[in-house]
Coordinates of C-alpha atoms and ligand atoms in Angstrom, one line a residue:
X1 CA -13.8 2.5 10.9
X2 CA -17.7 2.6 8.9
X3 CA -17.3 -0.6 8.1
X4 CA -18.9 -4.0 9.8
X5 CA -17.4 -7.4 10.4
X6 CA -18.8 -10.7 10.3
X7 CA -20.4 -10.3 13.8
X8 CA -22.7 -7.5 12.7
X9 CA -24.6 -10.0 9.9
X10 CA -27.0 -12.9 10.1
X11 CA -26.2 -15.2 7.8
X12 CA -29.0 -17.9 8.6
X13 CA -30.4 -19.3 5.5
X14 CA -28.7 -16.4 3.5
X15 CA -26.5 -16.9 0.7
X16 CA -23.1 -15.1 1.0
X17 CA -21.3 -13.8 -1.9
X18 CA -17.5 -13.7 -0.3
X19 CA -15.0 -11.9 -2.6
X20 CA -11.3 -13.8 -1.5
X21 CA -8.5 -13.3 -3.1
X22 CA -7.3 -16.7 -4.2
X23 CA -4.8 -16.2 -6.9
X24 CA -2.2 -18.8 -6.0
X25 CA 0.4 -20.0 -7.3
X26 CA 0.1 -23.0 -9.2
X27 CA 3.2 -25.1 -11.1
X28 CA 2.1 -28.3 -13.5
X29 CA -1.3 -27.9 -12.2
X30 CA -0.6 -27.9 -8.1
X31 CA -0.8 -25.0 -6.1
X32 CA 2.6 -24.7 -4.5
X33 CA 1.5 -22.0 -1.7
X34 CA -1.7 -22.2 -0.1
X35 CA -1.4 -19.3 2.0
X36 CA -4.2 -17.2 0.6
X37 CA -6.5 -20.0 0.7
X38 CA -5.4 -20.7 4.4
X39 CA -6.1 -17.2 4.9
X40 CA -9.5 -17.1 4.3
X41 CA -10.5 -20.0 5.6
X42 CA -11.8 -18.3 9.0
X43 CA -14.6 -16.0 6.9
X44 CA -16.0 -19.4 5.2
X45 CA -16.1 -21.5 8.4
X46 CA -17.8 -18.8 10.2
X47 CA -20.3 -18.0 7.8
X48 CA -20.8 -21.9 7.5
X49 CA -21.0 -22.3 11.2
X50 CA -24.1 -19.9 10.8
X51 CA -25.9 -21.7 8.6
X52 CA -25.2 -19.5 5.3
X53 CA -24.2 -20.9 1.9
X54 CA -21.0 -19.4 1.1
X55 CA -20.2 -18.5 -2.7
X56 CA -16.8 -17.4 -3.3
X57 CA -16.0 -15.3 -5.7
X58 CA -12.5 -15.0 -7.2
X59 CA -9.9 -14.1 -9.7
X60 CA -7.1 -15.8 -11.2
X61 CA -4.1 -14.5 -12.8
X62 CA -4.8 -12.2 -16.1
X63 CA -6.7 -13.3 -18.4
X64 CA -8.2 -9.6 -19.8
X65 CA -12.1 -10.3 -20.1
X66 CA -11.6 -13.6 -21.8
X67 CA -12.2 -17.1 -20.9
X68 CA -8.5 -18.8 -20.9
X69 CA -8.4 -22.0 -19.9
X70 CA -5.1 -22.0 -18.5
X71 CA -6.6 -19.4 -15.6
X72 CA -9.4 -21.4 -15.0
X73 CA -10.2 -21.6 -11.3
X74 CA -10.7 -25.3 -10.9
X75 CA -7.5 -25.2 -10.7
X76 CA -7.5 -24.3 -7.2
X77 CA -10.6 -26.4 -6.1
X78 CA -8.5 -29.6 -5.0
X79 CA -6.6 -27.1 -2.9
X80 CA -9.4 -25.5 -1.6
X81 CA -11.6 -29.0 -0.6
X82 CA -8.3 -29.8 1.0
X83 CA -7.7 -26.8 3.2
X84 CA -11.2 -26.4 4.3
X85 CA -11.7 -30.2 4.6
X86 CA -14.4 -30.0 2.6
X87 CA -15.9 -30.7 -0.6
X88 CA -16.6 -27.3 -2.6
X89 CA -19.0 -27.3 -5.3
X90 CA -18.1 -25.3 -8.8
X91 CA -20.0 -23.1 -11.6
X92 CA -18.8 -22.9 -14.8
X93 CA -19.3 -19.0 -14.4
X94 CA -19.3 -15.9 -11.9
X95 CA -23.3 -15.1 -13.3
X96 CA -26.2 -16.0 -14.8
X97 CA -27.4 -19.6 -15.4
X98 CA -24.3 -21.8 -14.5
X99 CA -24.3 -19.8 -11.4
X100 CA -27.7 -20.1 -10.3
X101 CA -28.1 -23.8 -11.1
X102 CA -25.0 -24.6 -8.6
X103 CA -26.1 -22.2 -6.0
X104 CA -29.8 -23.5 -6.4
X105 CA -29.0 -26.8 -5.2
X106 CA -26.8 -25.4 -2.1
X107 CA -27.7 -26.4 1.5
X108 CA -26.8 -24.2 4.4
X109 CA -23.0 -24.5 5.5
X110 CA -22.4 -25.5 1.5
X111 CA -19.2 -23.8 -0.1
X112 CA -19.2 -22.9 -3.9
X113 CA -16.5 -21.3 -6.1
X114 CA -17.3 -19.5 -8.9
X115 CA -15.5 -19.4 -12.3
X116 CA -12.8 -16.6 -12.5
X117 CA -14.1 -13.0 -12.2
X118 CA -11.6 -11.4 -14.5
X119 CA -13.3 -13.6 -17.8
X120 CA -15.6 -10.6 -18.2
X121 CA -14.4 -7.6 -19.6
X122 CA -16.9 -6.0 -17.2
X123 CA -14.7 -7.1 -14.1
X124 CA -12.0 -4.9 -14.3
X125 CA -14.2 -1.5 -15.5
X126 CA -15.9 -2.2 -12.3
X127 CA -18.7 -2.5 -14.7
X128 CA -22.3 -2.1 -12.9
X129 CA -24.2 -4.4 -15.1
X130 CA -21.8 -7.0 -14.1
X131 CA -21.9 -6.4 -10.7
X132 CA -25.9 -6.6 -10.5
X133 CA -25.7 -9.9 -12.1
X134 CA -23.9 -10.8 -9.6
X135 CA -25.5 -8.9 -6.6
X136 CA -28.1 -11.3 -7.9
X137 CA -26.9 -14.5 -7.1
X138 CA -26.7 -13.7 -3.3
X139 CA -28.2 -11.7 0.0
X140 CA -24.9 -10.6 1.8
X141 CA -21.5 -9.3 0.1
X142 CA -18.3 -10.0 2.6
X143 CA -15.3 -8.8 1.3
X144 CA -12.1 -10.7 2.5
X145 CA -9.7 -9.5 -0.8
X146 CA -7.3 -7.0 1.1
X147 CA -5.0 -7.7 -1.8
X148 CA -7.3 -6.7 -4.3
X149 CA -9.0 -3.9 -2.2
X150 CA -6.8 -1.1 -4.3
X151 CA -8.5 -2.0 -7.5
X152 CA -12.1 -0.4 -8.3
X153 CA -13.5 -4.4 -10.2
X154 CA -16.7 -5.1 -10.4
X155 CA -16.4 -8.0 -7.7
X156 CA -15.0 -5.9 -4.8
X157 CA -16.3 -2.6 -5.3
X158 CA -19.7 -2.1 -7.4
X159 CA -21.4 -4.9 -6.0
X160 CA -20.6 -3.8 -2.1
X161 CA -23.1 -0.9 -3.1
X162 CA -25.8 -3.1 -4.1
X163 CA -26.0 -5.6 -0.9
X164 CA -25.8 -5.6 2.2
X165 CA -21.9 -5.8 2.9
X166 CA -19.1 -6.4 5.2
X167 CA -15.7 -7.1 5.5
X168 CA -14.2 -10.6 6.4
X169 CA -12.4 -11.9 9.3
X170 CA -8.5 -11.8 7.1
X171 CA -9.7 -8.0 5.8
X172 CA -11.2 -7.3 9.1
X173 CA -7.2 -8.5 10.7
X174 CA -5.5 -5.8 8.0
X175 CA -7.6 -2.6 8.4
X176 CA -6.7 -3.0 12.4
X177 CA -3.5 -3.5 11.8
X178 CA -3.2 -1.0 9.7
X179 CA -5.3 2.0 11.4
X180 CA -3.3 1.0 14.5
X181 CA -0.3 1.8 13.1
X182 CA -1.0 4.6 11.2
X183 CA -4.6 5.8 11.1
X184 CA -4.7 6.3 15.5
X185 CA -1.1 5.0 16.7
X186 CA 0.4 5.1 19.8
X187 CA 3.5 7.6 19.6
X188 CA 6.0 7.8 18.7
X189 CA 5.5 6.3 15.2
X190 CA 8.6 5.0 13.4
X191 CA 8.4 4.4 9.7
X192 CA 11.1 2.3 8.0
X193 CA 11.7 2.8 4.3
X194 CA 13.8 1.3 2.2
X195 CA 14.2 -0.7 -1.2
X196 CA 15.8 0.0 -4.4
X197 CA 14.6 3.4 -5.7
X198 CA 12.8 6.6 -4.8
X199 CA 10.9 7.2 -7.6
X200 CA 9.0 4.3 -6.8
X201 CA 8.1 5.0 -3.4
X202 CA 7.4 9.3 -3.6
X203 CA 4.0 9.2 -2.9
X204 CA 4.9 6.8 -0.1
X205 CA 7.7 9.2 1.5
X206 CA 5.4 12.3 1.0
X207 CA 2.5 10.7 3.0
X208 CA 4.6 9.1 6.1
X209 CA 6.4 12.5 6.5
X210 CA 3.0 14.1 7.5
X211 CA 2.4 11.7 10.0
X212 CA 5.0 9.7 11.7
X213 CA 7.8 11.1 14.5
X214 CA 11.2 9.4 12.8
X215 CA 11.4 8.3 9.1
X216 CA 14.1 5.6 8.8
X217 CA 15.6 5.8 4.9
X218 CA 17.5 3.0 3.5
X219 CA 18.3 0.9 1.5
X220 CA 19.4 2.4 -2.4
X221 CA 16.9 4.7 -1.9
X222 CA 19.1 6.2 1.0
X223 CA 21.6 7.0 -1.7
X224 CA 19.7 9.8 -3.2
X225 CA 19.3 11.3 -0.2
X226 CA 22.9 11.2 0.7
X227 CA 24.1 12.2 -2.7
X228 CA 21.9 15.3 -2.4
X229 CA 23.1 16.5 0.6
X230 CA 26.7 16.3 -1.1
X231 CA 27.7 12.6 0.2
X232 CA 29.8 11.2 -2.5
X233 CA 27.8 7.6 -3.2
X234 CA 30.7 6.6 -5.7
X235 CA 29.0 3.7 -8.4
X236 CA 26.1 3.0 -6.2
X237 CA 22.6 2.8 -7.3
X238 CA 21.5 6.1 -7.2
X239 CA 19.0 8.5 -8.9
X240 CA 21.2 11.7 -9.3
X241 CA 17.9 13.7 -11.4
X242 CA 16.0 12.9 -7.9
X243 CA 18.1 15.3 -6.1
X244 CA 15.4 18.0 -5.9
X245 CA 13.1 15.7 -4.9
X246 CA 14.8 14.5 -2.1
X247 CA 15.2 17.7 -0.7
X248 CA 12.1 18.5 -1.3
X249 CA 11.1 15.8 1.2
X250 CA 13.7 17.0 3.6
X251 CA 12.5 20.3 3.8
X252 CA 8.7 19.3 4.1
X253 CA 10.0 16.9 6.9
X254 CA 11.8 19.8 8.5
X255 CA 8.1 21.6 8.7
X256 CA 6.3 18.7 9.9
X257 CA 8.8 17.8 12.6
X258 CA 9.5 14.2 11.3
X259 CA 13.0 13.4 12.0
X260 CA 14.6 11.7 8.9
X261 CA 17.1 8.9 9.6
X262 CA 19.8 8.5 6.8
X263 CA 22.9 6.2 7.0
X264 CA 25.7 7.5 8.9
X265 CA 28.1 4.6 7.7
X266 CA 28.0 2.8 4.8
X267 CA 29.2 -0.7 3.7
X268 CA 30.7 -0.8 0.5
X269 CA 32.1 -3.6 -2.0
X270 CA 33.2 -2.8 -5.6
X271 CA 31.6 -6.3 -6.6
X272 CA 27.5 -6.8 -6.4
X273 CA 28.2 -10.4 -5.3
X274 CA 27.6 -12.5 -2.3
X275 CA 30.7 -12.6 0.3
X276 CA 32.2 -9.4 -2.0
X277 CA 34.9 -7.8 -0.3
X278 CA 33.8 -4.7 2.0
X279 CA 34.5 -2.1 4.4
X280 CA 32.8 0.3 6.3
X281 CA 33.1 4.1 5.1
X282 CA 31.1 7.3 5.8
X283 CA 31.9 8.7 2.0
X284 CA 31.7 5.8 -0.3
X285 CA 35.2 5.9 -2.6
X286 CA 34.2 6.8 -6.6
X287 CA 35.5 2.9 -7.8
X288 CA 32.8 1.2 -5.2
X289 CA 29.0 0.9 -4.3
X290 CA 27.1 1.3 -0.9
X291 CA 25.1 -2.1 0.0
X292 CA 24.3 -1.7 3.4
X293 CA 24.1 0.5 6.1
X294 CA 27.1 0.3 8.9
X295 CA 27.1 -0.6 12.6
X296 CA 26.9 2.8 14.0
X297 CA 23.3 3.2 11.5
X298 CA 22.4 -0.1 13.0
X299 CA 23.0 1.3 16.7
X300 CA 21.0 4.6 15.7
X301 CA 18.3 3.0 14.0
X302 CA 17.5 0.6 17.4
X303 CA 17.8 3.5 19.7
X304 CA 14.8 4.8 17.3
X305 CA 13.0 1.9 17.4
X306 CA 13.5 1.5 21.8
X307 CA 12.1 5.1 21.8
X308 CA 9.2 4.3 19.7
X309 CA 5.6 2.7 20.4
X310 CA 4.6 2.1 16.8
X311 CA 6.5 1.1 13.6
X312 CA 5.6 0.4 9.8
X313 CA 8.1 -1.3 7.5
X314 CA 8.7 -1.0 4.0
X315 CA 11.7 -2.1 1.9
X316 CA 14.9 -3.8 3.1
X317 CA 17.9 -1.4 4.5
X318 CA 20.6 -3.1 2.3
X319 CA 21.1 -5.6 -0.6
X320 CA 19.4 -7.8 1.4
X321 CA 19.6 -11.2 -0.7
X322 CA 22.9 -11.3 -0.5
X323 CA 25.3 -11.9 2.5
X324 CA 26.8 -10.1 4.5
X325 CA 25.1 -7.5 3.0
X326 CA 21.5 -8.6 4.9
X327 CA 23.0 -7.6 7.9
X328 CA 21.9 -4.1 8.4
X329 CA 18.2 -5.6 7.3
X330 CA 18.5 -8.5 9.7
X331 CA 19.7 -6.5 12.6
X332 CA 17.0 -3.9 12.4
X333 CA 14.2 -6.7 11.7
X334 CA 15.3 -9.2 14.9
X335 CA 15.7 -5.9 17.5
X336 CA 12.2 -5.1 16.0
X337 CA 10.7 -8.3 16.9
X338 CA 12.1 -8.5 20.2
X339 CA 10.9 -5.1 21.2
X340 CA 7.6 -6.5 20.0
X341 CA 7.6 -9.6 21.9
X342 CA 9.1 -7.7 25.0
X343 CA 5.5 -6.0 24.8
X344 CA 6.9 -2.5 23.9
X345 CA 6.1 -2.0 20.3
X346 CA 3.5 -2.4 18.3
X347 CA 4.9 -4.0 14.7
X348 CA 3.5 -3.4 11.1
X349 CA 5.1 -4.7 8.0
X350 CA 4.2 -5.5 4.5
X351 CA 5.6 -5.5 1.0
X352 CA 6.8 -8.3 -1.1
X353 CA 10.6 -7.5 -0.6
X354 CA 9.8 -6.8 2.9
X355 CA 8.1 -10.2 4.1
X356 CA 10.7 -11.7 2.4
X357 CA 13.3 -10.0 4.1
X358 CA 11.4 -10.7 7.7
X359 CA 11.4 -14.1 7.1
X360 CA 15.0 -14.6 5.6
X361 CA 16.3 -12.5 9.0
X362 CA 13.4 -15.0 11.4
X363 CA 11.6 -11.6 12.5
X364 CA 8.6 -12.3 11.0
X365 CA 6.7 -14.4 13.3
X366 CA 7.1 -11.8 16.4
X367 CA 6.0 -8.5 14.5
X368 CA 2.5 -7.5 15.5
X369 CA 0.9 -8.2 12.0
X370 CA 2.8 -9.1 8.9
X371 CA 0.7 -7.7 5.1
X372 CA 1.0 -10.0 2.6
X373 CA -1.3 -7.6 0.7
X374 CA 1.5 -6.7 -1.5
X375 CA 0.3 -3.2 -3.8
X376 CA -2.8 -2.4 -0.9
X377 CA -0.9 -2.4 1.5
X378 CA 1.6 0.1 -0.2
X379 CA -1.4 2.4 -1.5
X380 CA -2.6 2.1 2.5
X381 CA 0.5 3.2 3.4
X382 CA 1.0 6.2 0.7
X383 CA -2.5 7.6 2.6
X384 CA -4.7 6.8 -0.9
X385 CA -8.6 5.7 -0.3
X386 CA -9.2 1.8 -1.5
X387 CA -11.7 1.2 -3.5
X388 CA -13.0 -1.8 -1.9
X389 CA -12.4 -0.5 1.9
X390 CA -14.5 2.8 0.9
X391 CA -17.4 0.8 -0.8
X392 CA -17.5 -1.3 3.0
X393 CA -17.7 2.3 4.6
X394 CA -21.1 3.7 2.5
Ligands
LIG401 P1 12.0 -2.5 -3.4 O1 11.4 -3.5 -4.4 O2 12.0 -1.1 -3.9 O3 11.5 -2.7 -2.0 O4 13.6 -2.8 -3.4 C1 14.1 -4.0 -2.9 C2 15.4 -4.2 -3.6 O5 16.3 -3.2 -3.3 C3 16.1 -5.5 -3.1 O6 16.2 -6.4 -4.2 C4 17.5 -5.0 -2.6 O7 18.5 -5.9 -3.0 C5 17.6 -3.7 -3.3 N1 18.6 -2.8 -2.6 C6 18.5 -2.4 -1.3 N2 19.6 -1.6 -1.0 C7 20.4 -1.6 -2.1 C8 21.6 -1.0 -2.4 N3 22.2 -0.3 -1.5 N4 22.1 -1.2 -3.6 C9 21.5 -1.9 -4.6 N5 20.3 -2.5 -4.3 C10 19.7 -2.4 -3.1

């Protein structure tokens, strides 16, 4: 880890520029889920507590190096003033004159927000002239934008090379919870992957079969697999041109000595519907579709987990929005969290789909560290460099 926290700076009298990620959702005008702004509030009180003026700096949906008034950011300032309990001042814009006046007339343990990031066209070509302007405006660079740590902008990369920088206490919480689990993790490492497709998840399969002990498959993704080994999937979502690839993988995973985990019973229905009729096969009949794994994959996929000391999570094992074809997903999720809280395994999961599935299965809360760093955390887990992390290590 090259990188320093919060602890490591003196932020007396200094002006922080903090790069959050703050894009929230926002219906007739409200923000609907605050999480991301809960999230960050420990990097703002703490470099508040320390006497340092703390100017955020943001973006907000896409507005493509234009000012759009509809992705304005003061939008979220009610939001913010209410979560931090706390009036937050505002600039018009990220740099240059609007930006200076507001932070000018800042007092230690101040908070400003800065106008959207993303309305210069500099922002997202990680421009350097843009990044100096804003270098400009402060004396420390925290960055606390896991989320947007995957992208090379101007705002989370460029300007950590021109300041003194660190990482904040919410990006700080993901890069342990992330090397724990795969960077230096306590063996053996189970990864679980599932979700709709393989294509979209190769780079991610290629990586975890280099490193971890038992690769879990499942999900849709699972069907490809089984259909190139010669396991008729009947009409279920499959990608039949992906059957080189897949044993591609297998082989490469017969070399490393990562033991790959496919279904060894199948749930099937002939109706993509909830409550569809359904039985449990081992060859799916050529009239039906798989949407779940069966009991005897649920029993072999906890004995994996009860030998393991580490798992990461990706993707749901089934057709997990729709009952009773969650179960496979639920199962797997609540004997993970109880392992977890029984102090035996250390639990890493993230992914849109994924947190979703957590929480609809009430696993969420007992995992080690839930990502809700949707396309980082799937670049983490595919082993690629982010941008932002690597411009915290110089
Ligand atoms: P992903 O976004 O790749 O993680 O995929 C998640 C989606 O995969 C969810 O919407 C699931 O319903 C879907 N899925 C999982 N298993 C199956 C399956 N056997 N058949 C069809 N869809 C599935």
């Amino acid at each position: 880890m090259g990188w320093q926290s919060l602890d490591a700076m003196d932020f007396a009298g200094k002006t922080a520029l903090v790069r959050v990620d703050i894009n929230v959702p926002i219906d007739a005008g409200k923000v609907t889920d605050a999480t991301r702004i809960t999230a960050v509030l420990p990097t703002i009180r703490h470099i508040a507590a320390a006497g340092g003026k703390v100017v955020l700096l943001a973006h907000f949906g896409r507005p493509k190096g234009k000012v759009v008034a509809e992705m304005s950011l003061r939008q979220v300032l009610p939001a913010l003033e209410a979560a931090l309990g706390h009036p937050v001042g505002f600039a018009e814009d990220c740099i240059g004159l609007p930006a200076k006046r507001v932070i000018g007339a800042m007092e230690p343990g101040d908070v400003v927000l800065l106008e959207n990031t993303r309305f210069h066209p500099g922002e997202e070509k990680n421009d350097a002239e843009l990044a100096a302007s804003m270098a400009a405006l402060g004396d420390i660079y925290v960055n606390d934008a896991f989320s947007a740590a995957h992208r090379a902008h101007a705002s989370t990369e460029a300007i950590a090379r021109l300041l003194p920088s660190c990482a904040g206490r919410l990006m700080e919480a993901e890069l342990k919870a992330l090397e724990a689990a795969l960077g230096k993790p306590e063996r053996p490492v189970v990864a679980v992957v599932g979700g709709a497709k393989v294509s979209t998840k190769l780079d991610l399969l290629g990586n975890l079969v280099g490193k971890v002990d038992d690769l879990v498959i499942g999900g849709g993704m699972a069907n490809t697999f089984l259909a190139a080994k010669g396991v008729p999937v009947g009409k279920s979502l499959c990608e039949h041109d992906l059957a080189d690839t897949a044993r591609t993988i297998l082989d490469h995973a017969k070399e490393t000595g990562c033991r790959i985990h496919l279904p060894v019973d199948l749930v099937v229905a002939r109706e993509f519907r909830e409550g569809a009729a359904h039985e449990v096969v081992t060859t799916c009949p050529d009239d039906a579709m798989i949407l779940d794994a069966g009991p005897a994959s649920i029993a072999a996929i906890a004995a994996v987990f009860d030998a393991a000391r580490t798992l990461i999570w990706n993707g749901p094992l089934g057709a997990f929005e729709i009952e009773p074809f969650d179960t496979a997903t639920n199962a797997a999720a609540r004997h993970a969290a109880a392992l977890t809280k029984a102090g035996g395994l250390i639990s890493v999961a993230g992914g849109g789909d994924t947190v979703a599935a957590l929480n609809r299965a009430g696993a969420a809360a007992d995992f080690t560290y839930i990502s809700t760093a949707g396309g980082a955390f799937l670049e983490w887990m595919e082993g690629k460099v982010l941008p932002g992390v690597a411009a915290l290590e110089r």
